[in-house]
Amino acid sequence: MNRQKIADIIDRQSHTDRIGTAYDWFMVLAILVSLLPLMFMKPHKVFWYTELGSALVFIIDYLLRWGTADIRHNNRKTAFLTYPFSFMAIIDLLSILPAVTLLNPALKLFRFVRLLRLMRVLKMFGISSKMRLFLSILRKERQVLSSVLVLALLYIFATALILFNVEPHVNPYTGQQTFHSFFDALYWATVTLTTVGYGDMCPVTDVGRFVSMLSSLFGIAVIALPSGVITACYLDELRKRRGR
Amino acid sequence: MNRQKIADIIDRQSHTDRIGTAYDWFMVLAILVSLLPLMFMKPHKVFWYTELGSALVFIIDYLLRWGTADIRHNNRKTAFLTYPFSFMAIIDLLSILPAVTLLNPALKLFRFVRLLRLMRVLKMFGISSKMRLFLSILRKERQVLSSVLVLALLYIFATALILFNVEPHVNPYTGQQTFHSFFDALYWATVTLTTVGYGDMCPVTDVGRFVSMLSSLFGIAVIALPSGVITACYLDELRKRRGR
Amino acid sequence: MNRQKIADIIDRQSHTDRIGTAYDWFMVLAILVSLLPLMFMKPHKVFWYTELGSALVFIIDYLLRWGTADIRHNNRKTAFLTYPFSFMAIIDLLSILPAVTLLNPALKLFRFVRLLRLMRVLKMFGISSKMRLFLSILRKERQVLSSVLVLALLYIFATALILFNVEPHVNPYTGQQTFHSFFDALYWATVTLTTVGYGDMCPVTDVGRFVSMLSSLFGIAVIALPSGVITACYLDELRKRRGR
Amino acid sequence: MNRQKIADIIDRQSHTDRIGTAYDWFMVLAILVSLLPLMFMKPHKVFWYTELGSALVFIIDYLLRWGTADIRHNNRKTAFLTYPFSFMAIIDLLSILPAVTLLNPALKLFRFVRLLRLMRVLKMFGISSKMRLFLSILRKERQVLSSVLVLALLYIFATALILFNVEPHVNPYTGQQTFHSFFDALYWATVTLTTVGYGDMCPVTDVGRFVSMLSSLFGIAVIALPSGVITACYLDELRKRRGR
């Protein structure tokens, strides 16, 4: 098996490449296995082996990618030097790290870096190409959409400030503390505006309830405006492609 | 009453057929009656009779459909042999089963199969023809919509992983256990992203709350993107039909 | 003041009619005052007077409308006979009833009929003419929209049936009873599908949580589909009017 | 530094003006610092200094704006007299007030006026120009949108009235009081219609639950209608601009 073939498998271009597809699915499996210890409450003996196995797969994948870096980047020989400093290569390296320090539980949270490897999955399912359409819409309408976002954030900030000063910090009915800091008020204001409404913090004063009512009504506009902009732009895009 | 007439009643084609419509409504009633034991907490004597009655109706319906299978499938005589293995025929048979074992409560949950009979109701109200329009839109935009779905699922997975490791598994304020497994975290992440927000699990740490805030804001995009795609496509469809 | 003038004031046609507008606002006030006893927990002495006052206004309004019935209905003399049996006249009469029996608290709930008088308010603000546009859209797309509604209702029914049989009827964490009847399950299923999510009933089993997750994701489609249909149809309507 | 230059910095017209941009960001910082005491639960010694500092910045800003009033308003000399009575000038003056009375905590809530200064931030980010597009849409469709709003408010009023009289004022399961006044019922009805659903007030009677179910289903229409109107109008606007 020559290096060209390995490069083709790793950077699968078409959907008909069976070995490339199998390799991609195998990597998805390795990522899921490597995240297993994060999905259970108590450490388990078997995780030592899953960690070792997934780490080995990641190391081999890293070496294969490094070894074919020149082929995958237009045969530039300098790719061997620049590849380890590319964004994805650093992520790959960081995702191996927690396995090296198996005995040190402090590095447990470092495993979250492996979530970033899921970006490869996006590419695999051909989603990255579809997302480019959405990203082009977002870019074209970035001024309008960012205006809505800044407005929403300013509104959340103002609402949080009012609620934080108007509402009692201890719920008089349940005796539980609601606010611990201004950040909690921001959390509340966001949860209300987006119509999630957990209910762990509820307004108990009349002013607070009035502000919440305004927020929830305003929240409809916050959903309607970006929906409208995205719809209009997507429809436009559909027409253009047909016009060609 | 000859077999052709029975086939017409069972497979009613037009809205003007009165006997066919009556037969359809009668079947809806039989399905509802057969589901009655699932709608009450305690077993009741009367359910023995409803079970018997609905089972009899289902058996007769099954036999009538089998007996007219050739007429309803372009007069192919082989339809008598293939019909019992068709999807709807198997469902019909399974929905009779729980009645046969009236004395065995273990088969109680088997009654859920009868819910699938409601698909006949869809056909009856002419909904299946309207749904075909939506399904054609979904098929046409399946790549974009499935991309949004995979993205949403990956986002739910990543959020759940972070929340599961960041949040305490026992709510410090109420003393109740929140997470029992990673599945609970997935449930929480879904409930937040879709802006349902039950409130049985609430973030209590600052990191968890920040992740929830991002989720709820991102949830607006998850609602806006498919809405936009469906709207644009539906509008397109409307124009085309007029163009004809 | 002749009868023609009274008819003009009661059935105000233009926004420039000052006395007609004043009369409309006065009636809104009378409706609000007549609903006052429903807005307070404890009966109050003053309500005796508000009840009397609003009832008098309603009686006079009723008599004025009856007395000018012929003028307001193309000078048909028979209008005097048919008017008391028209829908709005019956509502007007029913809204006077609770005042007649001031001493009987059993008729308190009869006051809700007065809410129907708010329909006059819709006409007053010119909303009824705007609603006609929406109603024409709803009528034009009634087959598609009713299909979505029936689908949603069938989905709520199926979800409720599953949750009712899978979930324990007493919350194991809080010890509170959740379900009292199948109706409660229907309530829960609706609250989940529409992404309200009160949290008074929460799934505690894995199957129940999985069903809730599916419901909340499906809920996005239930919001997106009618939004799309209404948007497409409204846009179409806008174009047509411009084309004229 | 002459007065013309100061006027240019304060009323920055282009994005290339570096000193003007720096001045804007400095003012945003000053507003945030001036709001600091509202973001903490307990008074702190350091707030005395932040209050003094931000007040000084506001005073200088106020004087600079007053001193260049003629230049910024077409060289009208009378601008010196009229400027202090303009809307923004009054807001600026009111936002200085709380600092003057540092020792009087009763004026603490007066600091909320400073939130209005955030309107300057909107202008700074160029949002006010983007908002004008949305406002023109809202103005064009104001009759339709206000009709939806009035309908929603009437619906909230009617729902609140029914719930207030049907539901018990003390939750029979938790023993907590739910309603204290009719305003609480209005709050509940709004929270349900907008699909926020905190869960601090939940229907416990069958009638109340039925009303809530209707509300949550109706809430979808309340989201879908304005979304549709805004989308259709925005799309129209996009076409027009291209047509030019």
mmCIF file of C-alpha atoms in Angstrom, chain A residues 67-209:
data_model
loop_
_atom_site.group_PDB
_atom_site.id
_atom_site.type_symbol
_atom_site.label_atom_id
_atom_site.label_comp_id
_atom_site.label_asym_id
_atom_site.label_seq_id
_atom_site.Cartn_x
_atom_site.Cartn_y
_atom_site.Cartn_z
ATOM 1 C CA GLY A 67 3.260 11.159 6.712
ATOM 2 C CA THR A 68 0.997 12.058 3.786
ATOM 3 C CA ALA A 69 0.902 15.781 4.455
ATOM 4 C CA ASP A 70 2.836 16.600 1.252
ATOM 5 C CA ILE A 71 0.488 14.583 -0.993
ATOM 6 C CA ARG A 72 -2.642 16.071 0.557
ATOM 7 C CA HIS A 73 -1.338 19.639 0.133
ATOM 8 C CA ASN A 74 -0.408 19.825 -3.568
ATOM 9 C CA ASN A 75 2.861 17.938 -3.132
ATOM 10 C CA ARG A 76 4.534 20.780 -1.277
ATOM 11 C CA LYS A 77 7.435 19.237 0.658
ATOM 12 C CA THR A 78 7.216 22.031 3.261
ATOM 13 C CA ALA A 79 3.847 20.581 4.319
ATOM 14 C CA PHE A 80 5.776 18.163 6.561
ATOM 15 C CA LEU A 81 6.967 21.174 8.582
ATOM 16 C CA THR A 82 3.794 23.251 8.579
ATOM 17 C CA TYR A 83 1.249 20.430 9.115
ATOM 18 C CA PRO A 84 1.828 19.948 12.912
ATOM 19 C CA PHE A 85 0.967 23.611 13.411
ATOM 20 C CA SER A 86 -2.310 23.517 11.477
ATOM 21 C CA PHE A 87 -5.556 23.854 13.491
ATOM 22 C CA MET A 88 -6.776 20.288 13.012
ATOM 23 C CA ALA A 89 -3.329 18.795 13.732
ATOM 24 C CA ILE A 90 -3.127 20.614 17.071
ATOM 25 C CA ILE A 91 -6.618 19.345 17.968
ATOM 26 C CA ASP A 92 -5.580 15.815 17.016
ATOM 27 C CA LEU A 93 -2.484 16.078 19.223
ATOM 28 C CA LEU A 94 -4.426 17.536 22.172
ATOM 29 C CA SER A 95 -6.970 14.709 21.929
ATOM 30 C CA ILE A 96 -4.175 12.167 22.442
ATOM 31 C CA LEU A 97 -2.807 13.934 25.535
ATOM 32 C CA PRO A 98 -5.335 12.670 28.170
ATOM 33 C CA ALA A 99 -4.411 9.066 27.314
ATOM 34 C CA VAL A 100 -0.719 9.737 27.951
ATOM 35 C CA THR A 101 -1.528 10.730 31.506
ATOM 36 C CA LEU A 102 -3.890 7.886 32.276
ATOM 37 C CA LEU A 103 -3.113 8.034 35.953
ATOM 38 C CA ASN A 104 -3.745 11.742 36.353
ATOM 39 C CA PRO A 105 -7.521 12.398 36.710
ATOM 40 C CA ALA A 106 -6.926 16.145 36.621
ATOM 41 C CA LEU A 107 -6.596 15.891 32.848
ATOM 42 C CA LYS A 108 -10.041 14.316 32.568
ATOM 43 C CA LEU A 109 -11.653 17.501 31.318
ATOM 44 C CA PHE A 110 -8.974 17.732 28.619
ATOM 45 C CA ARG A 111 -10.946 14.996 26.899
ATOM 46 C CA PHE A 112 -13.486 17.613 25.839
ATOM 47 C CA VAL A 113 -11.010 18.558 23.131
ATOM 48 C CA ARG A 114 -11.994 15.298 21.478
ATOM 49 C CA LEU A 115 -15.434 16.796 20.877
ATOM 50 C CA LEU A 116 -13.769 19.080 18.356
ATOM 51 C CA ARG A 117 -12.794 15.983 16.388
ATOM 52 C CA LEU A 118 -16.513 15.663 15.647
ATOM 53 C CA MET A 119 -15.907 18.388 13.087
ATOM 54 C CA ARG A 120 -14.383 15.636 10.963
ATOM 55 C CA VAL A 121 -17.737 13.856 11.215
ATOM 56 C CA LEU A 122 -19.479 16.901 9.750
ATOM 57 C CA LYS A 123 -17.181 16.702 6.743
ATOM 58 C CA MET A 124 -17.793 12.982 6.486
ATOM 59 C CA PHE A 125 -21.575 13.291 6.233
ATOM 60 C CA GLY A 126 -21.170 15.959 3.581
ATOM 61 C CA ILE A 127 -22.666 18.469 6.011
ATOM 62 C CA SER A 128 -19.807 20.927 5.711
ATOM 63 C CA SER A 129 -20.764 21.506 2.065
ATOM 64 C CA LYS A 130 -24.442 22.098 3.011
ATOM 65 C CA MET A 131 -23.408 24.338 5.887
ATOM 66 C CA ARG A 132 -21.503 26.482 3.412
ATOM 67 C CA LEU A 133 -24.878 27.445 1.893
ATOM 68 C CA PHE A 134 -26.172 28.548 5.291
ATOM 69 C CA LEU A 135 -22.896 30.295 6.104
ATOM 70 C CA SER A 136 -23.110 32.210 2.816
ATOM 71 C CA ILE A 137 -26.622 33.313 3.806
ATOM 72 C CA LEU A 138 -25.406 34.315 7.248
ATOM 73 C CA ARG A 139 -22.509 36.233 5.687
ATOM 74 C CA LYS A 140 -24.741 38.026 3.189
ATOM 75 C CA GLU A 141 -27.196 39.056 5.918
ATOM 76 C CA ARG A 142 -24.567 39.401 8.657
ATOM 77 C CA GLN A 143 -25.314 43.085 9.259
ATOM 78 C CA VAL A 144 -29.036 42.530 9.780
ATOM 79 C CA LEU A 145 -28.613 39.331 11.814
ATOM 80 C CA SER A 146 -25.846 40.773 14.012
ATOM 81 C CA SER A 147 -28.041 43.836 14.616
ATOM 82 C CA VAL A 148 -30.811 41.533 15.875
ATOM 83 C CA LEU A 149 -28.268 39.696 18.049
ATOM 84 C CA VAL A 150 -26.797 42.882 19.570
ATOM 85 C CA LEU A 151 -30.330 44.194 20.195
ATOM 86 C CA ALA A 152 -31.293 40.918 21.868
ATOM 87 C CA LEU A 153 -28.137 40.954 24.030
ATOM 88 C CA LEU A 154 -28.706 44.601 25.049
ATOM 89 C CA TYR A 155 -32.306 43.706 25.879
ATOM 90 C CA ILE A 156 -31.167 40.718 27.970
ATOM 91 C CA PHE A 157 -28.659 42.952 29.788
ATOM 92 C CA ALA A 158 -31.277 45.618 30.547
ATOM 93 C CA THR A 159 -33.874 43.032 31.646
ATOM 94 C CA ALA A 160 -31.361 41.268 33.879
ATOM 95 C CA LEU A 161 -30.377 44.575 35.486
ATOM 96 C CA ILE A 162 -33.993 45.442 36.285
ATOM 97 C CA LEU A 163 -34.886 41.954 37.561
ATOM 98 C CA PHE A 164 -31.712 41.768 39.660
ATOM 99 C CA ASN A 165 -32.642 44.958 41.518
ATOM 100 C CA VAL A 166 -36.396 44.493 41.674
ATOM 101 C CA GLU A 167 -36.740 40.811 42.583
ATOM 102 C CA PRO A 168 -35.955 39.494 46.054
ATOM 103 C CA HIS A 169 -32.891 37.251 46.066
ATOM 104 C CA VAL A 170 -34.718 34.647 48.106
ATOM 105 C CA ASN A 171 -38.002 33.213 46.815
ATOM 106 C CA PRO A 172 -40.544 34.088 49.568
ATOM 107 C CA TYR A 173 -42.732 31.046 48.789
ATOM 108 C CA THR A 174 -40.137 28.298 48.642
ATOM 109 C CA GLY A 175 -37.448 29.930 50.804
ATOM 110 C CA GLN A 176 -34.836 29.081 48.194
ATOM 111 C CA GLN A 177 -32.176 31.500 47.101
ATOM 112 C CA THR A 178 -32.705 32.498 43.469
ATOM 113 C CA PHE A 179 -29.936 34.939 42.582
ATOM 114 C CA HIS A 180 -26.363 34.447 43.671
ATOM 115 C CA SER A 181 -24.861 37.015 41.343
ATOM 116 C CA PHE A 182 -25.656 39.244 38.388
ATOM 117 C CA PHE A 183 -24.713 36.348 36.107
ATOM 118 C CA ASP A 184 -27.746 34.429 37.414
ATOM 119 C CA ALA A 185 -29.951 37.349 36.405
ATOM 120 C CA LEU A 186 -28.436 37.279 32.906
ATOM 121 C CA TYR A 187 -29.150 33.535 32.794
ATOM 122 C CA TRP A 188 -32.760 34.150 33.818
ATOM 123 C CA ALA A 189 -33.265 36.939 31.291
ATOM 124 C CA THR A 190 -31.900 34.738 28.481
ATOM 125 C CA VAL A 191 -34.023 31.751 29.477
ATOM 126 C CA THR A 192 -37.129 33.979 29.428
ATOM 127 C CA LEU A 193 -36.435 35.792 26.151
ATOM 128 C CA THR A 194 -35.798 32.525 24.294
ATOM 129 C CA THR A 195 -39.076 31.113 25.739
ATOM 130 C CA VAL A 196 -37.271 28.167 27.382
ATOM 131 C CA GLY A 197 -38.594 29.053 30.850
ATOM 132 C CA TYR A 198 -37.072 26.413 33.137
ATOM 133 C CA GLY A 199 -38.859 27.748 36.189
ATOM 134 C CA ASP A 200 -35.957 27.462 38.637
ATOM 135 C CA MET A 201 -36.108 31.240 38.879
ATOM 136 C CA CYS A 202 -39.518 32.830 38.675
ATOM 137 C CA PRO A 203 -40.516 36.461 39.105
ATOM 138 C CA VAL A 204 -42.473 36.999 42.326
ATOM 139 C CA THR A 205 -42.907 40.776 42.341
ATOM 140 C CA ASP A 206 -45.398 42.582 40.145
ATOM 141 C CA VAL A 207 -42.697 44.608 38.396
ATOM 142 C CA GLY A 208 -40.658 41.463 37.766
ATOM 143 C CA ARG A 209 -43.670 39.680 36.339
#
